[in-house]
Short mmCIF file of C-alpha atoms in Angstrom, two decimals:
data_model
loop_
_atom_site.label_atom_id
_atom_site.label_comp_id
_atom_site.label_asym_id
_atom_site.label_seq_id
_atom_site.Cartn_x
_atom_site.Cartn_y
_atom_site.Cartn_z
CA MET A 27 50.95 -21.49 36.45
CA TYR A 28 47.65 -22.74 35.05
CA THR A 29 48.73 -21.90 31.49
CA SER A 30 51.40 -24.62 31.75
CA GLN A 31 48.55 -27.15 31.77
CA ILE A 32 47.05 -26.09 28.41
CA GLY A 33 47.07 -29.14 26.15
CA ILE A 34 46.62 -31.72 28.92
CA ARG A 35 44.10 -34.31 27.72
CA GLU A 36 42.19 -37.15 29.34
CA TYR A 37 43.23 -40.66 28.43
CA GLY A 38 41.96 -44.08 29.41
CA GLY A 39 38.33 -42.92 29.49
CA ALA A 40 36.22 -39.98 30.58
CA ASN A 41 37.63 -38.01 33.53
CA ARG A 42 40.77 -40.19 33.57
CA GLY A 43 44.47 -39.78 32.91
CA HIS A 44 47.66 -39.09 34.88
CA GLU A 45 47.20 -35.33 35.18
CA VAL A 46 43.43 -35.59 35.68
CA LYS A 47 44.12 -38.03 38.53
CA SER A 48 46.48 -35.45 40.09
CA TYR A 49 43.84 -32.71 39.85
CA LEU A 50 41.18 -34.94 41.44
CA ASN A 51 43.54 -36.30 44.12
CA ALA A 52 44.25 -32.68 45.15
CA VAL A 53 40.63 -32.48 46.35
CA GLY A 54 40.45 -36.00 47.76
CA LEU A 55 38.78 -37.72 44.80
CA ASP A 56 39.76 -40.55 42.48
CA GLU A 57 39.54 -40.57 38.70
CA GLY A 58 36.10 -40.59 37.14
CA TYR A 59 34.64 -37.39 38.60
CA PRO A 60 34.14 -34.11 36.74
CA TRP A 61 37.31 -32.11 37.28
CA CYS A 62 37.02 -28.47 36.18
CA ALA A 63 36.94 -27.23 39.81
CA ALA A 64 39.56 -29.77 40.91
CA PHE A 65 41.83 -28.32 38.21
CA VAL A 66 41.37 -24.81 39.64
CA SER A 67 42.07 -26.06 43.17
CA TRP A 68 45.16 -28.00 42.06
CA CYS A 69 46.56 -24.91 40.33
CA PHE A 70 46.09 -22.76 43.44
CA GLN A 71 47.68 -25.44 45.61
CA GLN A 72 50.77 -25.47 43.36
CA VAL A 73 51.39 -21.79 44.11
CA GLU A 74 50.21 -21.95 47.74
CA ILE A 75 47.19 -19.68 47.32
CA THR A 76 44.37 -20.37 49.74
CA ALA A 77 41.22 -21.33 47.86
CA PRO A 78 38.60 -24.05 48.24
CA LYS A 79 39.93 -27.60 48.02
CA SER A 80 36.84 -28.78 46.24
CA ALA A 81 35.59 -30.26 43.00
CA TRP A 82 32.17 -28.63 43.62
CA VAL A 83 31.97 -25.49 41.46
CA PRO A 84 29.56 -23.58 43.76
CA SER A 85 32.13 -23.72 46.57
CA TYR A 86 34.14 -21.07 44.67
CA ALA A 87 31.23 -18.58 44.69
CA ILE A 88 32.26 -17.15 48.06
CA LYS A 89 30.38 -13.88 48.48
CA SER A 90 33.36 -12.00 49.98
CA LYS A 91 35.55 -13.06 47.02
CA ILE A 92 33.16 -12.06 44.21
CA ILE A 93 34.49 -9.09 42.23
CA TYR A 94 32.13 -9.34 39.25
CA LYS A 95 28.60 -10.66 38.94
CA GLN A 96 26.48 -10.65 35.79
CA GLY A 97 27.63 -7.39 34.28
CA HIS A 98 28.56 -5.52 37.45
CA ILE A 99 32.12 -5.00 38.66
CA SER A 100 32.12 -4.63 42.44
CA THR A 101 35.72 -4.01 43.51
CA ARG A 102 38.00 -4.17 40.48
CA LYS A 103 38.06 -5.35 36.88
CA PRO A 104 38.64 -9.12 36.58
CA MET A 105 42.17 -9.97 35.54
CA TYR A 106 44.69 -12.76 34.99
CA GLY A 107 44.33 -15.51 37.59
CA ASP A 108 40.83 -14.67 38.79
CA VAL A 109 38.27 -17.48 38.70
CA MET A 110 35.25 -17.33 36.42
CA LEU A 111 32.06 -19.28 37.03
CA ILE A 112 29.40 -20.13 34.46
CA TRP A 113 25.77 -20.57 35.53
CA PHE A 114 23.72 -23.42 34.09
CA LYS A 115 20.01 -22.62 34.21
CA LYS A 116 19.10 -26.29 33.80
CA LEU A 117 21.02 -27.12 37.00
CA ASN A 118 20.12 -23.84 38.75
CA ARG A 119 23.72 -23.34 39.85
CA ALA A 120 27.22 -22.47 38.76
CA ALA A 121 28.42 -25.65 37.08
CA HIS A 122 31.64 -24.79 35.22
CA ILE A 123 34.76 -22.91 36.29
CA GLY A 124 38.08 -21.75 34.93
CA PHE A 125 40.69 -19.01 35.09
CA ILE A 126 40.48 -15.55 33.54
CA ASP A 127 43.42 -14.99 31.22
CA ASP A 128 42.32 -11.66 29.75
CA TRP A 129 39.19 -9.56 30.38
CA GLY A 130 38.16 -7.70 27.25
CA THR A 131 35.27 -5.41 26.43
CA THR A 132 33.09 -8.11 24.85
CA TRP A 133 35.24 -11.24 24.98
CA VAL A 134 37.03 -13.02 27.81
CA SER A 135 40.03 -15.29 27.32
CA THR A 136 40.00 -18.19 29.79
CA VAL A 137 41.86 -21.36 30.66
CA GLU A 138 39.53 -24.18 31.66
CA GLY A 139 39.87 -27.82 32.63
CA ASN A 140 37.39 -30.56 31.68
CA THR A 141 36.22 -28.68 28.62
CA ASN A 142 36.69 -29.06 24.87
CA LYS A 143 36.85 -26.99 21.69
CA ASP A 144 33.09 -26.35 21.93
CA GLY A 145 33.29 -25.13 25.55
CA SER A 146 31.45 -28.06 27.14
CA ARG A 147 31.50 -28.53 30.93
CA GLU A 148 32.23 -32.23 30.31
CA GLY A 149 35.15 -32.10 27.94
CA ASP A 150 38.42 -33.91 27.46
CA GLY A 151 41.19 -31.54 28.50
CA VAL A 152 42.62 -28.18 29.47
CA TYR A 153 41.96 -25.54 26.83
CA ARG A 154 42.38 -21.82 26.32
CA LYS A 155 38.91 -20.56 25.45
CA ARG A 156 37.39 -17.35 24.14
CA ARG A 157 33.99 -16.69 25.68
CA LEU A 158 31.52 -13.86 25.44
CA LYS A 159 31.57 -11.83 28.63
CA ARG A 160 27.82 -12.34 29.00
CA GLN A 161 28.46 -16.09 29.49
CA ILE A 162 30.30 -15.38 32.74
CA TRP A 163 27.99 -15.46 35.78
CA ALA A 164 30.57 -14.40 38.38
CA VAL A 165 34.29 -13.87 38.92
CA THR A 166 36.05 -14.46 42.22
CA ASN A 167 39.42 -13.20 43.38
CA PHE A 168 41.63 -15.40 45.55
CA ILE A 169 44.93 -13.81 44.50
CA ASP A 170 44.89 -10.24 45.90
CA GLU A 171 44.69 -11.38 49.51
CA ALA A 172 47.43 -13.96 48.93
CA SER A 173 49.78 -11.43 47.36
CA ASN A 174 49.16 -9.00 50.23
CA HIS A 175 50.34 -11.71 52.63
CA ASN A 176 53.47 -12.30 50.57
CA GLU A 177 54.63 -8.67 50.61
#
């Protein structure tokens, strides 16, 4: 579902635009706020998967949902639809989020909102990115439990 949003861009100013407004409204915010986590929440809401309804990236670092943390797989290899979090030392917290598209040996393909071609956490749209695995602080899984309930 989230891949259908690749190519969405802000317009009318930073953190603004029709789709950006939809992402932010899904977590109870108006335009103008950073929206990478709101994008993740909006995507999960579209497919009725229970996940945080939050624009605050750290709210997705739920200990019981973490399947990968800084080089260590705990329950299973990250895969399509899992949520990746990037730690920012300067902020001392996870401060950017997106979806795992493909988990490789060295590289990870992701889909991220509020980023840009350079991978910024304050970008201008939804992009497919290629990141080094070592950039990923943690990966959380909200899908397995949801699919178990749908069986």
